[in-house]
mmCIF file with all atom_site columns, C-alpha atoms in Angstrom:
data_model
loop_
_atom_site.group_PDB
_atom_site.id
_atom_site.type_symbol
_atom_site.label_atom_id
_atom_site.label_alt_id
_atom_site.label_comp_id
_atom_site.label_asym_id
_atom_site.label_entity_id
_atom_site.label_seq_id
_atom_site.pdbx_PDB_ins_code
_atom_site.Cartn_x
_atom_site.Cartn_y
_atom_site.Cartn_z
_atom_site.occupancy
_atom_site.B_iso_or_equiv
_atom_site.pdbx_formal_charge
_atom_site.auth_seq_id
_atom_site.auth_comp_id
_atom_site.auth_asym_id
_atom_site.auth_atom_id
_atom_site.pdbx_PDB_model_num
ATOM 1   C CA . GLU A 1 1   ? 8.775   -10.761 -8.959  1.00 88.00 ? 11  GLU A CA 1
ATOM 2   C CA . ILE A 1 2   ? 5.054   -10.968 -9.588  1.00 94.00 ? 12  ILE A CA 1
ATOM 3   C CA . VAL A 1 3   ? 3.812   -8.156  -11.827 1.00 96.00 ? 13  VAL A CA 1
ATOM 4   C CA . LEU A 1 4   ? 0.217   -6.991  -11.455 1.00 98.00 ? 14  LEU A CA 1
ATOM 5   C CA . THR A 1 5   ? -1.405  -5.420  -14.503 1.00 98.00 ? 15  THR A CA 1
ATOM 6   C CA . GLN A 1 6   ? -4.612  -3.478  -13.975 1.00 98.00 ? 16  GLN A CA 1
ATOM 7   C CA . SER A 1 7   ? -7.133  -2.689  -16.662 1.00 96.00 ? 17  SER A CA 1
ATOM 8   C CA . PRO A 1 8   ? -8.476  -0.470  -17.888 1.00 97.00 ? 18  PRO A CA 1
ATOM 9   C CA . GLY A 1 9   ? -6.130  2.374   -17.094 1.00 97.00 ? 19  GLY A CA 1
ATOM 10  C CA . THR A 1 10  ? -9.052  4.758   -16.934 1.00 98.00 ? 20  THR A CA 1
ATOM 11  C CA . LEU A 1 11  ? -12.737 3.896   -16.606 1.00 98.00 ? 21  LEU A CA 1
ATOM 12  C CA . SER A 1 12  ? -15.365 6.553   -17.323 1.00 98.00 ? 22  SER A CA 1
ATOM 13  C CA . LEU A 1 13  ? -18.792 5.822   -15.858 1.00 97.00 ? 23  LEU A CA 1
ATOM 14  C CA . SER A 1 14  ? -21.791 7.621   -14.425 1.00 97.00 ? 24  SER A CA 1
ATOM 15  C CA . PRO A 1 15  ? -23.156 7.437   -10.877 1.00 97.00 ? 25  PRO A CA 1
ATOM 16  C CA . GLY A 1 16  ? -25.480 4.477   -10.511 1.00 97.00 ? 26  GLY A CA 1
ATOM 17  C CA . GLU A 1 17  ? -23.603 2.375   -13.055 1.00 98.00 ? 27  GLU A CA 1
ATOM 18  C CA . ARG A 1 18  ? -21.640 -0.787  -12.349 1.00 98.00 ? 28  ARG A CA 1
ATOM 19  C CA . ALA A 1 19  ? -17.840 -0.705  -12.386 1.00 98.00 ? 29  ALA A CA 1
ATOM 20  C CA . THR A 1 20  ? -15.646 -3.716  -13.088 1.00 98.00 ? 30  THR A CA 1
ATOM 21  C CA . LEU A 1 21  ? -11.911 -3.357  -12.512 1.00 98.00 ? 31  LEU A CA 1
ATOM 22  C CA . SER A 1 22  ? -9.430  -6.057  -13.445 1.00 98.00 ? 32  SER A CA 1
ATOM 23  C CA . CYS A 1 23  ? -6.108  -7.085  -11.913 1.00 98.00 ? 33  CYS A CA 1
ATOM 24  C CA . ARG A 1 24  ? -4.061  -9.729  -13.711 1.00 98.00 ? 34  ARG A CA 1
ATOM 25  C CA . ALA A 1 25  ? -0.954  -11.312 -12.185 1.00 97.00 ? 35  ALA A CA 1
ATOM 26  C CA . SER A 1 26  ? 2.086   -12.513 -14.130 1.00 97.00 ? 36  SER A CA 1
ATOM 27  C CA . GLN A 1 27  ? 1.951   -15.770 -12.158 1.00 96.00 ? 37  GLN A CA 1
ATOM 28  C CA . SER A 1 28  ? -0.509  -17.416 -9.841  1.00 95.00 ? 38  SER A CA 1
ATOM 29  C CA . VAL A 1 29  ? -1.276  -15.557 -6.601  1.00 94.00 ? 39  VAL A CA 1
ATOM 30  C CA . SER A 1 30  ? -2.903  -17.088 -3.567  1.00 91.00 ? 40  SER A CA 1
ATOM 31  C CA . SER A 1 31  ? -6.283  -15.479 -3.016  1.00 89.00 ? 41  SER A CA 1
ATOM 32  C CA . SER A 1 32  ? -5.260  -14.899 0.585   1.00 89.00 ? 42  SER A CA 1
ATOM 33  C CA . TYR A 1 33  ? -2.559  -12.537 -0.599  1.00 94.00 ? 43  TYR A CA 1
ATOM 34  C CA . LEU A 1 34  ? -4.588  -10.227 -2.875  1.00 96.00 ? 44  LEU A CA 1
ATOM 35  C CA . ALA A 1 35  ? -5.929  -6.864  -1.650  1.00 98.00 ? 45  ALA A CA 1
ATOM 36  C CA . TRP A 1 36  ? -7.571  -3.795  -3.176  1.00 98.00 ? 46  TRP A CA 1
ATOM 37  C CA . TYR A 1 37  ? -7.193  -0.148  -2.122  1.00 98.00 ? 47  TYR A CA 1
ATOM 38  C CA . GLN A 1 38  ? -8.953  3.106   -2.969  1.00 98.00 ? 48  GLN A CA 1
ATOM 39  C CA . GLN A 1 39  ? -7.030  6.370   -3.128  1.00 98.00 ? 49  GLN A CA 1
ATOM 40  C CA . LYS A 1 40  ? -8.512  9.842   -3.420  1.00 98.00 ? 50  LYS A CA 1
ATOM 41  C CA . PRO A 1 41  ? -6.436  12.926  -4.289  1.00 96.00 ? 51  PRO A CA 1
ATOM 42  C CA . GLY A 1 42  ? -4.227  14.071  -1.439  1.00 96.00 ? 52  GLY A CA 1
ATOM 43  C CA . GLN A 1 43  ? -5.118  11.070  0.718   1.00 98.00 ? 53  GLN A CA 1
ATOM 44  C CA . ALA A 1 44  ? -3.433  7.855   1.723   1.00 98.00 ? 54  ALA A CA 1
ATOM 45  C CA . PRO A 1 45  ? -4.761  4.629   0.202   1.00 98.00 ? 55  PRO A CA 1
ATOM 46  C CA . ARG A 1 46  ? -7.651  2.975   2.048   1.00 98.00 ? 56  ARG A CA 1
ATOM 47  C CA . LEU A 1 47  ? -8.046  -0.779  2.317   1.00 98.00 ? 57  LEU A CA 1
ATOM 48  C CA . LEU A 1 48  ? -11.209 -2.007  0.597   1.00 98.00 ? 58  LEU A CA 1
ATOM 49  C CA . ILE A 1 49  ? -10.798 -5.755  0.090   1.00 98.00 ? 59  ILE A CA 1
ATOM 50  C CA . TYR A 1 50  ? -8.401  -8.342  1.520   1.00 97.00 ? 60  TYR A CA 1
ATOM 51  C CA . GLY A 1 51  ? -8.111  -12.040 0.836   1.00 95.00 ? 61  GLY A CA 1
ATOM 52  C CA . ALA A 1 52  ? -9.443  -11.264 -2.672  1.00 96.00 ? 62  ALA A CA 1
ATOM 53  C CA . SER A 1 53  ? -13.069 -11.116 -1.504  1.00 97.00 ? 63  SER A CA 1
ATOM 54  C CA . SER A 1 54  ? -13.372 -9.975  2.129   1.00 97.00 ? 64  SER A CA 1
ATOM 55  C CA . ARG A 1 55  ? -14.512 -6.414  2.727   1.00 98.00 ? 65  ARG A CA 1
ATOM 56  C CA . ALA A 1 56  ? -12.521 -4.373  5.205   1.00 97.00 ? 66  ALA A CA 1
ATOM 57  C CA . THR A 1 57  ? -14.240 -2.836  8.203   1.00 96.00 ? 67  THR A CA 1
ATOM 58  C CA . GLY A 1 58  ? -16.672 -0.087  7.262   1.00 97.00 ? 68  GLY A CA 1
ATOM 59  C CA . ILE A 1 59  ? -16.578 -0.730  3.510   1.00 98.00 ? 69  ILE A CA 1
ATOM 60  C CA . PRO A 1 60  ? -20.055 -0.616  1.909   1.00 97.00 ? 70  PRO A CA 1
ATOM 61  C CA . ASP A 1 61  ? -21.424 -3.820  0.441   1.00 96.00 ? 71  ASP A CA 1
ATOM 62  C CA . ARG A 1 62  ? -21.566 -2.293  -3.043  1.00 98.00 ? 72  ARG A CA 1
ATOM 63  C CA . PHE A 1 63  ? -17.839 -3.131  -3.157  1.00 98.00 ? 73  PHE A CA 1
ATOM 64  C CA . SER A 1 64  ? -17.008 -6.755  -3.871  1.00 98.00 ? 74  SER A CA 1
ATOM 65  C CA . GLY A 1 65  ? -13.923 -8.682  -4.868  1.00 98.00 ? 75  GLY A CA 1
ATOM 66  C CA . SER A 1 66  ? -13.548 -11.973 -6.679  1.00 97.00 ? 76  SER A CA 1
ATOM 67  C CA . GLY A 1 67  ? -11.099 -14.087 -8.587  1.00 97.00 ? 77  GLY A CA 1
ATOM 68  C CA . SER A 1 68  ? -8.336  -16.603 -8.182  1.00 96.00 ? 78  SER A CA 1
ATOM 69  C CA . GLY A 1 69  ? -5.060  -17.675 -9.712  1.00 96.00 ? 79  GLY A CA 1
ATOM 70  C CA . THR A 1 70  ? -3.989  -14.877 -12.014 1.00 97.00 ? 80  THR A CA 1
ATOM 71  C CA . ASP A 1 71  ? -7.261  -13.000 -12.539 1.00 98.00 ? 81  ASP A CA 1
ATOM 72  C CA . PHE A 1 72  ? -8.941  -10.859 -9.918  1.00 98.00 ? 82  PHE A CA 1
ATOM 73  C CA . THR A 1 73  ? -11.806 -8.387  -10.130 1.00 98.00 ? 83  THR A CA 1
ATOM 74  C CA . LEU A 1 74  ? -13.086 -5.499  -8.041  1.00 98.00 ? 84  LEU A CA 1
ATOM 75  C CA . THR A 1 75  ? -16.746 -4.710  -8.680  1.00 98.00 ? 85  THR A CA 1
ATOM 76  C CA . ILE A 1 76  ? -18.659 -1.652  -7.530  1.00 98.00 ? 86  ILE A CA 1
ATOM 77  C CA . SER A 1 77  ? -22.312 -2.491  -8.022  1.00 96.00 ? 87  SER A CA 1
ATOM 78  C CA . ARG A 1 78  ? -23.815 1.004   -8.104  1.00 96.00 ? 88  ARG A CA 1
ATOM 79  C CA . LEU A 1 79  ? -21.427 3.908   -8.257  1.00 98.00 ? 89  LEU A CA 1
ATOM 80  C CA . GLU A 1 80  ? -21.815 6.684   -5.720  1.00 97.00 ? 90  GLU A CA 1
ATOM 81  C CA . PRO A 1 81  ? -20.207 10.112  -6.292  1.00 97.00 ? 91  PRO A CA 1
ATOM 82  C CA . GLU A 1 82  ? -17.616 9.384   -3.596  1.00 97.00 ? 92  GLU A CA 1
ATOM 83  C CA . ASP A 1 83  ? -16.424 6.228   -5.403  1.00 98.00 ? 93  ASP A CA 1
ATOM 84  C CA . PHE A 1 84  ? -14.628 8.127   -8.154  1.00 97.00 ? 94  PHE A CA 1
ATOM 85  C CA . ALA A 1 85  ? -10.975 7.637   -7.275  1.00 98.00 ? 95  ALA A CA 1
ATOM 86  C CA . VAL A 1 86  ? -7.923  5.552   -8.180  1.00 98.00 ? 96  VAL A CA 1
ATOM 87  C CA . TYR A 1 87  ? -7.954  1.847   -7.299  1.00 98.00 ? 97  TYR A CA 1
ATOM 88  C CA . TYR A 1 88  ? -4.910  -0.366  -6.745  1.00 98.00 ? 98  TYR A CA 1
ATOM 89  C CA . CYS A 1 89  ? -4.533  -4.085  -6.359  1.00 98.00 ? 99  CYS A CA 1
ATOM 90  C CA . GLN A 1 90  ? -1.664  -5.450  -4.282  1.00 98.00 ? 100 GLN A CA 1
ATOM 91  C CA . GLN A 1 91  ? -0.191  -8.900  -3.729  1.00 97.00 ? 101 GLN A CA 1
ATOM 92  C CA . TYR A 1 92  ? 1.980   -10.422 -1.032  1.00 94.00 ? 102 TYR A CA 1
ATOM 93  C CA . GLY A 1 93  ? 4.378   -12.940 -2.485  1.00 89.00 ? 103 GLY A CA 1
ATOM 94  C CA . SER A 1 94  ? 7.029   -15.433 -1.516  1.00 84.00 ? 104 SER A CA 1
ATOM 95  C CA . SER A 1 95  ? 9.942   -14.158 0.554   1.00 87.00 ? 105 SER A CA 1
ATOM 96  C CA . HIS A 1 96  ? 7.724   -11.266 1.645   1.00 91.00 ? 106 HIS A CA 1
ATOM 97  C CA . GLN A 1 97  ? 7.831   -9.481  -1.696  1.00 94.00 ? 107 GLN A CA 1
ATOM 98  C CA . ILE A 1 98  ? 4.971   -7.031  -2.172  1.00 96.00 ? 108 ILE A CA 1
ATOM 99  C CA . THR A 1 99  ? 3.865   -5.454  -5.428  1.00 97.00 ? 109 THR A CA 1
ATOM 100 C CA . PHE A 1 100 ? 1.111   -3.084  -6.465  1.00 98.00 ? 110 PHE A CA 1
ATOM 101 C CA . GLY A 1 101 ? -0.688  -2.771  -9.758  1.00 98.00 ? 111 GLY A CA 1
ATOM 102 C CA . GLN A 1 102 ? -0.287  0.497   -11.636 1.00 98.00 ? 112 GLN A CA 1
ATOM 103 C CA . GLY A 1 103 ? -3.816  1.598   -10.746 1.00 98.00 ? 113 GLY A CA 1
ATOM 104 C CA . THR A 1 104 ? -7.155  2.184   -12.455 1.00 98.00 ? 114 THR A CA 1
ATOM 105 C CA . ARG A 1 105 ? -8.569  5.689   -12.459 1.00 98.00 ? 115 ARG A CA 1
ATOM 106 C CA . LEU A 1 106 ? -12.355 5.698   -12.135 1.00 98.00 ? 116 LEU A CA 1
ATOM 107 C CA . GLU A 1 107 ? -13.686 9.001   -13.425 1.00 97.00 ? 117 GLU A CA 1
ATOM 108 C CA . ILE A 1 108 ? -17.111 10.540  -13.812 1.00 95.00 ? 118 ILE A CA 1
ATOM 109 C CA . LYS A 1 109 ? -18.443 10.354  -17.352 1.00 92.00 ? 119 LYS A CA 1
ATOM 110 C CA . GLN B 2 1   ? -7.598  3.932   17.124  1.00 93.00 ? 6   GLN B CA 1
ATOM 111 C CA . LEU B 2 2   ? -4.227  3.169   15.625  1.00 96.00 ? 7   LEU B CA 1
ATOM 112 C CA . GLN B 2 3   ? -2.397  6.109   14.112  1.00 98.00 ? 8   GLN B CA 1
ATOM 113 C CA . LEU B 2 4   ? 0.830   6.306   12.126  1.00 98.00 ? 9   LEU B CA 1
ATOM 114 C CA . GLN B 2 5   ? 2.704   9.544   11.578  1.00 98.00 ? 10  GLN B CA 1
ATOM 115 C CA . GLU B 2 6   ? 5.676   10.082  9.281   1.00 98.00 ? 11  GLU B CA 1
ATOM 116 C CA . SER B 2 7   ? 8.297   12.681  10.158  1.00 98.00 ? 12  SER B CA 1
ATOM 117 C CA . GLY B 2 8   ? 11.523  13.889  8.620   1.00 97.00 ? 13  GLY B CA 1
ATOM 118 C CA . PRO B 2 9   ? 13.011  16.469  6.257   1.00 97.00 ? 14  PRO B CA 1
ATOM 119 C CA . GLY B 2 10  ? 10.890  17.466  3.283   1.00 96.00 ? 15  GLY B CA 1
ATOM 120 C CA . LEU B 2 11  ? 13.931  18.408  1.208   1.00 98.00 ? 16  LEU B CA 1
ATOM 121 C CA . VAL B 2 12  ? 17.028  16.289  0.623   1.00 98.00 ? 17  VAL B CA 1
ATOM 122 C CA . LYS B 2 13  ? 20.007  17.074  -1.593  1.00 98.00 ? 18  LYS B CA 1
ATOM 123 C CA . PRO B 2 14  ? 21.036  14.713  -4.387  1.00 97.00 ? 19  PRO B CA 1
ATOM 124 C CA . SER B 2 15  ? 23.525  12.011  -3.313  1.00 97.00 ? 20  SER B CA 1
ATOM 125 C CA . GLU B 2 16  ? 22.550  12.430  0.348   1.00 98.00 ? 21  GLU B CA 1
ATOM 126 C CA . THR B 2 17  ? 20.549  10.096  2.568   1.00 98.00 ? 22  THR B CA 1
ATOM 127 C CA . LEU B 2 18  ? 16.803  10.400  3.041   1.00 98.00 ? 23  LEU B CA 1
ATOM 128 C CA . SER B 2 19  ? 15.745  9.641   6.622   1.00 98.00 ? 24  SER B CA 1
ATOM 129 C CA . LEU B 2 20  ? 12.166  9.245   7.824   1.00 98.00 ? 25  LEU B CA 1
ATOM 130 C CA . THR B 2 21  ? 10.589  7.982   11.025  1.00 98.00 ? 26  THR B CA 1
ATOM 131 C CA . CYS B 2 22  ? 7.125   6.574   11.554  1.00 98.00 ? 27  CYS B CA 1
ATOM 132 C CA . THR B 2 23  ? 5.636   6.920   15.028  1.00 98.00 ? 28  THR B CA 1
ATOM 133 C CA . VAL B 2 24  ? 2.901   4.472   15.929  1.00 98.00 ? 29  VAL B CA 1
ATOM 134 C CA . SER B 2 25  ? 0.285   5.449   18.501  1.00 97.00 ? 30  SER B CA 1
ATOM 135 C CA . GLY B 2 26  ? -2.787  3.673   19.794  1.00 96.00 ? 31  GLY B CA 1
ATOM 136 C CA . GLY B 2 27  ? -1.174  0.253   19.547  1.00 95.00 ? 32  GLY B CA 1
ATOM 137 C CA . SER B 2 28  ? 2.077   -1.604  20.087  1.00 95.00 ? 33  SER B CA 1
ATOM 138 C CA . ILE B 2 29  ? 4.650   -2.023  17.357  1.00 96.00 ? 34  ILE B CA 1
ATOM 139 C CA . SER B 2 30  ? 5.727   -5.217  19.140  1.00 95.00 ? 35  SER B CA 1
ATOM 140 C CA . SER B 2 31  ? 2.613   -7.205  18.279  1.00 92.00 ? 36  SER B CA 1
ATOM 141 C CA . SER B 2 32  ? 3.289   -10.536 16.591  1.00 92.00 ? 37  SER B CA 1
ATOM 142 C CA . SER B 2 33  ? 0.331   -9.988  14.242  1.00 93.00 ? 38  SER B CA 1
ATOM 143 C CA . TYR B 2 34  ? 1.883   -7.219  12.201  1.00 96.00 ? 39  TYR B CA 1
ATOM 144 C CA . TYR B 2 35  ? 4.734   -6.125  10.023  1.00 96.00 ? 40  TYR B CA 1
ATOM 145 C CA . TRP B 2 36  ? 5.472   -2.430  9.422   1.00 98.00 ? 41  TRP B CA 1
ATOM 146 C CA . GLY B 2 37  ? 6.141   -1.081  5.975   1.00 98.00 ? 42  GLY B CA 1
ATOM 147 C CA . TRP B 2 38  ? 7.218   1.841   3.855   1.00 98.00 ? 43  TRP B CA 1
ATOM 148 C CA . ILE B 2 39  ? 5.546   2.624   0.528   1.00 98.00 ? 44  ILE B CA 1
ATOM 149 C CA . ARG B 2 40  ? 6.213   5.572   -1.760  1.00 98.00 ? 45  ARG B CA 1
ATOM 150 C CA . GLN B 2 41  ? 4.347   7.338   -4.542  1.00 98.00 ? 46  GLN B CA 1
ATOM 151 C CA . PRO B 2 42  ? 6.079   9.696   -7.004  1.00 98.00 ? 47  PRO B CA 1
ATOM 152 C CA . PRO B 2 43  ? 3.934   12.681  -7.966  1.00 97.00 ? 48  PRO B CA 1
ATOM 153 C CA . GLY B 2 44  ? 1.151   11.572  -10.305 1.00 96.00 ? 49  GLY B CA 1
ATOM 154 C CA . LYS B 2 45  ? 2.282   7.944   -10.283 1.00 97.00 ? 50  LYS B CA 1
ATOM 155 C CA . GLY B 2 46  ? 1.438   4.665   -8.586  1.00 98.00 ? 51  GLY B CA 1
ATOM 156 C CA . LEU B 2 47  ? 2.434   2.984   -5.344  1.00 98.00 ? 52  LEU B CA 1
ATOM 157 C CA . GLU B 2 48  ? 5.799   1.281   -4.820  1.00 98.00 ? 53  GLU B CA 1
ATOM 158 C CA . TRP B 2 49  ? 6.582   -0.926  -1.838  1.00 98.00 ? 54  TRP B CA 1
ATOM 159 C CA . ILE B 2 50  ? 9.985   -0.047  -0.379  1.00 98.00 ? 55  ILE B CA 1
ATOM 160 C CA . GLY B 2 51  ? 10.299  -2.592  2.406   1.00 98.00 ? 56  GLY B CA 1
ATOM 161 C CA . SER B 2 52  ? 8.940   -4.022  5.644   1.00 97.00 ? 57  SER B CA 1
ATOM 162 C CA . ILE B 2 53  ? 10.156  -4.835  9.131   1.00 97.00 ? 58  ILE B CA 1
ATOM 163 C CA . TYR B 2 54  ? 8.973   -7.098  11.934  1.00 96.00 ? 59  TYR B CA 1
ATOM 164 C CA . TYR B 2 55  ? 9.259   -6.004  15.562  1.00 95.00 ? 60  TYR B CA 1
ATOM 165 C CA . SER B 2 56  ? 12.063  -8.538  16.022  1.00 95.00 ? 61  SER B CA 1
ATOM 166 C CA . GLY B 2 57  ? 14.107  -6.631  13.458  1.00 95.00 ? 62  GLY B CA 1
ATOM 167 C CA . SER B 2 58  ? 13.675  -8.952  10.479  1.00 96.00 ? 63  SER B CA 1
ATOM 168 C CA . THR B 2 59  ? 13.657  -6.896  7.307   1.00 97.00 ? 64  THR B CA 1
ATOM 169 C CA . TYR B 2 60  ? 12.418  -7.387  3.747   1.00 97.00 ? 65  TYR B CA 1
ATOM 170 C CA . TYR B 2 61  ? 13.262  -5.041  0.889   1.00 97.00 ? 66  TYR B CA 1
ATOM 171 C CA . ASN B 2 62  ? 12.172  -4.347  -2.657  1.00 97.00 ? 67  ASN B CA 1
ATOM 172 C CA . PRO B 2 63  ? 14.994  -5.808  -4.781  1.00 96.00 ? 68  PRO B CA 1
ATOM 173 C CA . SER B 2 64  ? 15.081  -2.677  -6.925  1.00 97.00 ? 69  SER B CA 1
ATOM 174 C CA . LEU B 2 65  ? 15.952  -0.534  -3.874  1.00 98.00 ? 70  LEU B CA 1
ATOM 175 C CA . LYS B 2 66  ? 17.672  -3.059  -1.636  1.00 97.00 ? 71  LYS B CA 1
ATOM 176 C CA . SER B 2 67  ? 21.196  -1.747  -2.114  1.00 97.00 ? 72  SER B CA 1
ATOM 177 C CA . ARG B 2 68  ? 20.184  1.706   -0.856  1.00 98.00 ? 73  ARG B CA 1
ATOM 178 C CA . VAL B 2 69  ? 17.550  0.975   1.805   1.00 98.00 ? 74  VAL B CA 1
ATOM 179 C CA . THR B 2 70  ? 17.783  0.354   5.518   1.00 98.00 ? 75  THR B CA 1
ATOM 180 C CA . ILE B 2 71  ? 14.690  -0.057  7.695   1.00 98.00 ? 76  ILE B CA 1
ATOM 181 C CA . SER B 2 72  ? 15.029  -0.281  11.464  1.00 98.00 ? 77  SER B CA 1
ATOM 182 C CA . VAL B 2 73  ? 12.711  -0.497  14.465  1.00 98.00 ? 78  VAL B CA 1
ATOM 183 C CA . ASP B 2 74  ? 12.844  1.013   17.949  1.00 97.00 ? 79  ASP B CA 1
ATOM 184 C CA . THR B 2 75  ? 10.297  -0.816  20.065  1.00 96.00 ? 80  THR B CA 1
ATOM 185 C CA . SER B 2 76  ? 11.001  1.358   23.117  1.00 96.00 ? 81  SER B CA 1
ATOM 186 C CA . LYS B 2 77  ? 9.791   4.394   21.194  1.00 97.00 ? 82  LYS B CA 1
ATOM 187 C CA . ASN B 2 78  ? 7.130   2.532   19.160  1.00 97.00 ? 83  ASN B CA 1
ATOM 188 C CA . GLN B 2 79  ? 8.796   3.782   15.985  1.00 97.00 ? 84  GLN B CA 1
ATOM 189 C CA . PHE B 2 80  ? 10.325  2.418   12.819  1.00 98.00 ? 85  PHE B CA 1
ATOM 190 C CA . SER B 2 81  ? 12.556  4.258   10.406  1.00 98.00 ? 86  SER B CA 1
ATOM 191 C CA . LEU B 2 82  ? 13.622  4.408   6.780   1.00 98.00 ? 87  LEU B CA 1
ATOM 192 C CA . LYS B 2 83  ? 16.988  5.399   5.364   1.00 98.00 ? 88  LYS B CA 1
ATOM 193 C CA . LEU B 2 84  ? 17.473  5.673   1.609   1.00 98.00 ? 89  LEU B CA 1
ATOM 194 C CA . SER B 2 85  ? 20.981  6.524   0.499   1.00 98.00 ? 90  SER B CA 1
ATOM 195 C CA . SER B 2 86  ? 22.401  8.181   -2.611  1.00 98.00 ? 91  SER B CA 1
ATOM 196 C CA . VAL B 2 87  ? 19.095  9.790   -3.532  1.00 98.00 ? 92  VAL B CA 1
ATOM 197 C CA . THR B 2 88  ? 18.359  11.339  -6.906  1.00 98.00 ? 93  THR B CA 1
ATOM 198 C CA . ALA B 2 89  ? 15.421  13.295  -8.291  1.00 98.00 ? 94  ALA B CA 1
ATOM 199 C CA . ALA B 2 90  ? 13.757  9.960   -9.075  1.00 98.00 ? 95  ALA B CA 1
ATOM 200 C CA . ASP B 2 91  ? 13.337  9.420   -5.331  1.00 98.00 ? 96  ASP B CA 1
ATOM 201 C CA . THR B 2 92  ? 11.074  12.454  -5.042  1.00 98.00 ? 97  THR B CA 1
ATOM 202 C CA . ALA B 2 93  ? 7.790   11.058  -3.757  1.00 98.00 ? 98  ALA B CA 1
ATOM 203 C CA . VAL B 2 94  ? 5.202   10.977  -1.036  1.00 98.00 ? 99  VAL B CA 1
ATOM 204 C CA . TYR B 2 95  ? 6.445   8.423   1.477   1.00 98.00 ? 100 TYR B CA 1
ATOM 205 C CA . TYR B 2 96  ? 3.876   6.462   3.475   1.00 98.00 ? 101 TYR B CA 1
ATOM 206 C CA . CYS B 2 97  ? 4.336   4.231   6.468   1.00 98.00 ? 102 CYS B CA 1
ATOM 207 C CA . ALA B 2 98  ? 1.735   1.524   6.972   1.00 98.00 ? 103 ALA B CA 1
ATOM 208 C CA . ARG B 2 99  ? 0.843   -1.495  9.069   1.00 98.00 ? 104 ARG B CA 1
ATOM 209 C CA . LEU B 2 100 ? 0.851   -4.843  7.302   1.00 97.00 ? 105 LEU B CA 1
ATOM 210 C CA . ALA B 2 101 ? -1.566  -7.122  9.075   1.00 95.00 ? 106 ALA B CA 1
ATOM 211 C CA . LYS B 2 102 ? -0.933  -10.859 8.964   1.00 91.00 ? 107 LYS B CA 1
ATOM 212 C CA . TYR B 2 103 ? -3.796  -13.109 10.046  1.00 87.00 ? 108 TYR B CA 1
ATOM 213 C CA . PHE B 2 104 ? -3.302  -16.766 9.277   1.00 86.00 ? 109 PHE B CA 1
ATOM 214 C CA . ARG B 2 105 ? -2.543  -16.577 5.520   1.00 85.00 ? 110 ARG B CA 1
ATOM 215 C CA . LEU B 2 106 ? -3.938  -13.088 5.026   1.00 89.00 ? 111 LEU B CA 1
ATOM 216 C CA . TYR B 2 107 ? -1.627  -10.128 4.456   1.00 93.00 ? 112 TYR B CA 1
ATOM 217 C CA . TYR B 2 108 ? -2.797  -6.554  3.805   1.00 96.00 ? 113 TYR B CA 1
ATOM 218 C CA . PHE B 2 109 ? -1.988  -2.947  4.685   1.00 97.00 ? 114 PHE B CA 1
ATOM 219 C CA . ASP B 2 110 ? -4.816  -1.919  6.999   1.00 97.00 ? 115 ASP B CA 1
ATOM 220 C CA . TYR B 2 111 ? -3.550  1.353   8.494   1.00 98.00 ? 116 TYR B CA 1
ATOM 221 C CA . TRP B 2 112 ? -1.605  4.057   6.709   1.00 98.00 ? 117 TRP B CA 1
ATOM 222 C CA . GLY B 2 113 ? 0.051   7.294   7.738   1.00 98.00 ? 118 GLY B CA 1
ATOM 223 C CA . GLN B 2 114 ? -1.002  10.491  5.980   1.00 98.00 ? 119 GLN B CA 1
ATOM 224 C CA . GLY B 2 115 ? 2.200   10.513  3.941   1.00 98.00 ? 120 GLY B CA 1
ATOM 225 C CA . THR B 2 116 ? 5.019   13.006  3.714   1.00 98.00 ? 121 THR B CA 1
ATOM 226 C CA . LEU B 2 117 ? 6.379   14.577  0.557   1.00 98.00 ? 122 LEU B CA 1
ATOM 227 C CA . VAL B 2 118 ? 10.142  14.337  0.178   1.00 98.00 ? 123 VAL B CA 1
ATOM 228 C CA . THR B 2 119 ? 11.705  16.361  -2.599  1.00 98.00 ? 124 THR B CA 1
ATOM 229 C CA . VAL B 2 120 ? 15.226  15.674  -3.809  1.00 98.00 ? 125 VAL B CA 1
ATOM 230 C CA . SER B 2 121 ? 16.761  18.875  -5.069  1.00 97.00 ? 126 SER B CA 1
ATOM 231 C CA . SER B 2 122 ? 19.859  20.968  -4.615  1.00 95.00 ? 127 SER B CA 1
#
């Protein structure tokens, strides 16, 4: 099983700042199989990024994804008030095994 | 617009079987481009994939839950279902159903239900 470790656990920033969230895999993951989600309290997760770097429909271009192998990054270029939420990375692995990272909480400083 | 809706009891007794159904509207569950999955989230915790099913009936389960999980599909009703047996308090969670899109080598959950809280308690 591929374990995804997200860091930091909590990130405290102010609106307008840049956020960099990390997702590290215990073994190499195909970029095609790496996605990022945003979850706000009381809501279902929302797809942000798929294929490590492709934005989902309707996602603002301040969100970007990058990385390969075992290290992936979600960057929010200029934080808006509505961006403060929990973010999860997710991978699709061999034999259709799916795992999520433990999440990064992005909070207002 | 595709919609997924979970339904089932919100309270289950310990040692019993949790049963949930996800009804898909606005699209066909029989499309070859998608799998259908269940994900859960204990209160205040992260997301855990439970398992997935293809419209043909092929199933894939999280190894940590495999011995207790059964996922099935009813294409005539455009629904898929989850059964989790021998539940304990640790199975208390919000349960989500979601669509897993597969395009070429891309796999991601693009549509989610609103989630349903299932509490295990006597």
